[in-house]
Each structure stands twice: as C-alpha cells, then as structure tokens.
Amino acid sequence: MSQLGEKVMSFDQDKSNDLFDVQRVLDSMPYGVGLFDQSLKLRKWNNSFFAIFEEKSIEVAEQQSINDIFNLSLENKELQQENDNMLSLISEMYGEANPNSPFNWVYKFHLDDAKLVEINAEFFPSQGIIMTLSKANRRENSQLIEFQAAKEYLETQTRDAIHMAEDLAVAQEEAANSAQRIQTILNAMEEGLVTLSGTGRIVVANNAMSVIFGYAPSEFAGMELKNLLRSQKIKTSQDIRDLLNSHVDGFNVYKSEEIGRHKDGSSIPLKIDIREVFLENEKHYTVLFRNVSEQHEAEKLIRHMAWHDSLTGLANRNLLSERLDDALKMARRQNKKVAVMILDLDKFKPVNDLYGHASGDKLLKVVAERLLYCAREVDTVARLGGDEFAIVFTNIEEDNNIIHIADRIINSIQQPTEIDGNVLQIGTSIGISFFPDDADTPVELIRMADVALYQAKDDGRRVFRLYDQQMDADTKAQKQIEIDLNKALENDELLLHYQPQFDAKTKHMIGAEALIRWAHPTKGMISPYNFIPVAELCGLMIPIGQWVLNTACIAAKNWQDQGLAKIRTSVNISARQFHADNFVETIKEAISYSGLDPNWLELEITEGMVIKNTDSVATKLEQLKSLGVYLSIDDFGTGYSSLAYLKRFPVDQLKIDQSFIRNIHEDPDDAAITDAVIRLGHSLGLKVVGEGVETEEHVKILTEKGCDIFQGYHFCRPIAHDEFVEFQKDMAKKD
C-alpha cells in the first residue's frame, strides 16, 4: 500500500499543530475523506465526507464510530443487510490485519435502492483507517469487490500525492511547521518532484529525484534545471527564466518530453510538468519528473516487433519493402543497380512433419544465420513467412557479384545441420531480379524475383534463376490456366480420349489407355502436357484424377453392356493420388459405382512413385492386387529400373517409355535398353508394352525382341469416346 497513507495517518492528532494545513488539503479533495483511529472512531474529515449522504441526516462529531456514521435505515431489507455485513467485515478485517502490511479494499455502501457510495478503505492496523467516499448510481447488485488492482490504486494515490504536495506547498504560507510533513509526503512519491524559486533554482527535492538522477538529496539545493536536462530549449539560466515566464502561469502547465542527464553522464528519457505555485506570497514552480525508460523500452520493443520477424530476428516483409524503396531512391540518384533475391527452402516441410515444428523453427534460425553470413552488412535479409526469405542488395557494381552470392547461399544452405540429435539437410531455390533492368518499383521487383523463383523450382530446385520476360509470360499463362482449370471440372470441360493397345502376335485389340483432354471454351483443345503440371502445383490433381478414374470405369462398363469385346482399360495414377491415405478406398468406390469387373481395370503408376517408402508402397499395391485390378509400371527405363522393387511388388506389366522406341532403329543405346527391359520383364513373368510405336520398322524390331503389346500412332491415335466406340465396332467386324 502507498506510503502516503501511512504519513497522513501518522500526523499528530493535536488540531492546534496540524489542523490548518492538513484540513486545507483534505477540503481541497473532490471526494469525501474520513480518518479513523485504532478504535475505528472518526478523528478527521473533510467537507465532502458527509455531503456524500445528502438528505440523510447525520450528526458530525469527532469520536463517532464507523457504525454510528454508517448506521442508516433502509426500507430495502436486503440492502440493509448488505450494509450491515460490510460494517462487520470492516471491523473483522481490521482486527485480523497484519500491523506491518497495510492494504486496501473497495466496498459498496447503499444510500437507497438507486444510489450507493463507493468506499475505498485503506487499512493501517497500527494506526487506523483512511476512507475515501464517492457517490454513484446503482450499476450492479451490490457486492464486496475483492482486491482492487494494485497498480491502478497506486497510480490514483500517486496523482493524489502530487496534488496534495502542491496544496501543501501553498499551505507553507500559513503554517511553516508543515514543511517537514510535506517533504515526507513528497518522498513517498515515485515521480521526482522539485520546487523552483522564481529564478529557476531548486529549493526542495524529494527522494525520487536521487533515484532518477543519482545525486544526493543535499546536492539538489540551488541547482538549476539546465543541469538536469540535455535540452536544446534550456541551455542557460536565461533560457529557464524565459521558459517559466512565457509558458507557465496560474492557468497553464508546461508539459514536455526531455532527455535527462544522470550524474554519471548517462541519458534518461523524461516527461516533465511545470506548474506555478505561490509560497509566502512569492511565485514558485513545481517540476514533476517522470522516468519513462520502461515506456521507451516497450515502445522500442513494439517498433522492433512491427519491423522484424519474431522467430529469426530478421527484417519482415514491412521492413523489406521500406528498405527496398529507400534503396531504389538512392540507386536512381547514384545511377546504381539494386537486386532482389527471393529464396524458398527445398524439402523443409518433411522436417516439420517428421521431427516437429520445434525442430523446424531451430532450422529456420540456422538458415537465417547462414543468409546473414553470405550477405553483405549493407544488405537487408528478411523472412517473408514460413520457409520463404528475401534479400535486398544495394550499390551493385556487377551482376556477377550477386550470382556469386547466390551460389554461396545454395552451397551454405544445403550443408547438413544437426538439430535435436538429428542430422537434417535441406536446399534452397532462388529467384533474382534487378533494378532498373527488370523493373523500377518495389512491388514489381519482388514479383519478378518470385517469377524467377518458380522457374528455379521447375528446373529441378537447388538452383538460382535470373528473371527474364519469357518467364513472366509463361507464369501469367500458367496462372490463367490455373484459374480456368478450377472452372473446368464444374463446367464439364474435361473429357477422355482412348488409345487402343494391340497384341503383338494376333494384332487384336486387347486394351485401351484413357488419356485426359481439356476442351477449353475459348482456347480449344489443351494438351495434358500444358495443364497437368499446373494441376499438380495448385492441388487439383486429386479431384481431376478421381474424375478420370470414375469416367473411365463407367465407360468400360458401358462398352461391355453394349456387347463390345471386353478389353482392359488403363488409367494413369498421379503421385498425389497414389500416396493419399484413402487411395485404395477410392478405387473400391469407382469399381463399385461403375459395376466394372476389377479384372478389366488397369492402373498405371510410375517408377518414381514406388521407389521411396517401399514398405508402405508394397502394402498398398498388395491391397490393390487383392481387389483384382491389373498393375502396370509406366515409363519404365526412365527412372530407377531396380530389379529389387520389381521382384517385391505385385505388378503385372511394364511399359517401355516411348523415348527409347522413337529412335530404336537408329540408336544402338535405345535398342539395347529396349532389349534389356523386355528381357527383364519376361524373366519376372511380366508383360511388356511398347508405347510410341509409329512405324512398321518399330513393329518389326519390337516383334523380334519379343515385345508383347503395341501402342502408338502406327495403329491408332488417341480418339474421343464416341469415335472409339465406332472403332471397336469396326475391329469386331474385321475379327
């Protein structure tokens, strides 16, 4: 509790000594004040104390007890009981209080049903109680409010102390012996307070001044204000007098933020208030000093948080934009270049997934340190969010300088890092744009660096790419495809073409591969080579793949229902589809919904999809095989081509990638690879499909090598559904 209350309660109760000055202070207060001694009897009060009660007739007299004063008769018995309980509680609390630990409580006392008095009771068990009363309309069901926030109450008491101190300073004119008591109250304040003479020299200073400025209390006497401040406005004695005379009078308070000068030479952020007072008919001034160091530190922290990433301490997007804007202004004046580098970490997501976000955060801090090490001191390194970073390079002499830094960053980031006992290794892809070559605004430079970054990712990652205009055109085209593709499923713009497959010996059609096409409303037919990669990037591959699977199964069942020959229909499965947790269930649903016998459904998967996490892949393939579907490895020969996984997985067929067949008649290497694939497949009991068969010579060579199935333009191009139905009918007539 505040020391102020202790000092007031310790005042001599002899009215002849202190009534005049203390009473003057009490009467100046806007709220009621009552001082009760250890017997809980009234000893002092101000004019407002009993005015609070208005129409209630109360006899005011010294030595009245708390119960006598607050013993009001209310028609509302519940409120009367609450008042009685409050009085009992005050007596109980006072009796049980620790004499060495004053404390305060807040109560509500009822005048009637509509009005109540808020009582702030400050307990000094060894001395008595100070009560402050304020009247209010009834706002809530009256209850004891436990423990008012200490900070709020202390601030209130501090403000009261300031006013009391000023009033007491005025009272010195009439009671010289009150000076010591005033000093005692001043010393209880947290703020520094001095009294200045009319000439601007310090007359009196409280103890807080020593805490703030480091001087002994005796050193303040006669000191000038200029000795305590580093102010452009107050450098000389005359400056002080001019300020006091021009800015401070009985109506005006001078308020300012200043830098204080500590005795040891250090600086202190201050807020000062200067007021005019009269002591013994002479003009004086009180100066209140508030040390706002904590406030400044808080503001500094807030500013730092507003401009920096909380995890890494790097600049954030806001600061990056401001620094980039400043860099461009300087570059224009000096005819220099500016570079923007956007970085995205490769294989960072698995770190979070496998080792947790705590390890991921530690790794991001390591990345931040490495970027700072690779960049120059004049450059701005920022974290934009997630695993995306950026660097602004200023004052560039040659583009090669930035290229060397990009190489250094790529090499640095990919170095293994031990986090929580695990050795982690990631990489980074980088996009770079230059001012003024590529753009002349911060927004465009960042966007173009982003475009170059996407190109770096498309080119295999762990590389950097410099922006060029063609990238931008490609990116915009890709973005438009993404927008249109989102509508394609809803608008029924996707369709399937079918390419027949033929038995190499009988030349009979035995199957067909379902190939997706996009009939764009304005651009016409769009190849899957143009939109499938976009679908992969924007997360549409799973719903598109599901549509292909369902549509192909329904079509195959309809052909059989029409009496056409039973052929196996193959569907390409994307990596995202295959690795989805519910993939096997989606296959079951497609088979069940269409009514197709699973023996007539072939699923084509690539080597890259099955070579990793072989245990879980093997389990999933076994589940698919148990359904009765046919499994084929597509584009065989372009990936790992491992005999080990082929022996382990329950696949039925290999498809030789058409890149080997295209030049099989000219390229000995292609011929040798094709021959090896066919031999490998047959050794494992697998059928082998040659795709991309376009000439009679292809047919002859593949037949000689023992290829089982042909697919390609030599026999039939991919054709639309209705055309494929007619093709089947024609083939049936020939057979």
Coordinates of N, CA and C in Angstrom, one line a residue, residues 35 71 108 235 247 329 344 349 472 489 550 579 589 639 665 668 678 701:
L35 N -10.8 10.1 8.4 CA -9.7 9.4 9.1 C -10.2 8.8 10.4
N71 N -24.7 3.8 10.1 CA -25.9 3.1 10.5 C -27.2 3.8 10.0
K108 N -19.0 -1.3 -1.5 CA -20.2 -0.6 -1.9 C -21.2 -0.5 -0.7
K235 N 19.4 25.7 -22.2 CA 20.8 25.6 -22.1 C 21.5 26.6 -21.1
H247 N 5.7 30.4 -20.6 CA 4.8 29.2 -20.8 C 4.1 28.7 -19.5
K329 N 15.5 4.7 -54.4 CA 15.7 6.1 -54.4 C 17.1 6.5 -54.5
D344 N 13.3 -19.9 -51.4 CA 12.4 -20.8 -50.9 C 13.1 -22.1 -50.5
K349 N 9.3 -28.9 -45.5 CA 8.1 -29.4 -45.0 C 8.3 -30.8 -44.3
D472 N 8.0 -14.4 -67.3 CA 6.8 -13.7 -66.8 C 5.6 -14.1 -67.7
L489 N -13.7 -28.5 -64.2 CA -14.5 -29.6 -63.6 C -15.9 -29.3 -63.4
N550 N -13.2 -42.5 -62.4 CA -14.7 -42.8 -62.4 C -15.2 -42.8 -63.8
H579 N -0.4 -41.7 -53.2 CA 0.1 -41.6 -51.8 C -1.0 -41.0 -50.9
E589 N -14.5 -47.6 -54.5 CA -15.7 -46.9 -54.8 C -15.9 -46.8 -56.3
G639 N 13.6 -44.1 -65.0 CA 13.9 -43.9 -63.6 C 14.9 -44.8 -63.0
H665 N 15.5 -47.8 -84.2 CA 16.1 -48.3 -85.4 C 17.4 -47.6 -85.8
P668 N 21.8 -47.3 -81.2 CA 22.1 -48.6 -80.6 C 21.8 -48.7 -79.1
I678 N 12.7 -55.7 -72.0 CA 11.9 -56.8 -72.4 C 12.4 -58.1 -71.8
I701 N 11.1 -54.4 -85.3 CA 12.2 -54.6 -84.3 C 11.6 -55.0 -82.9

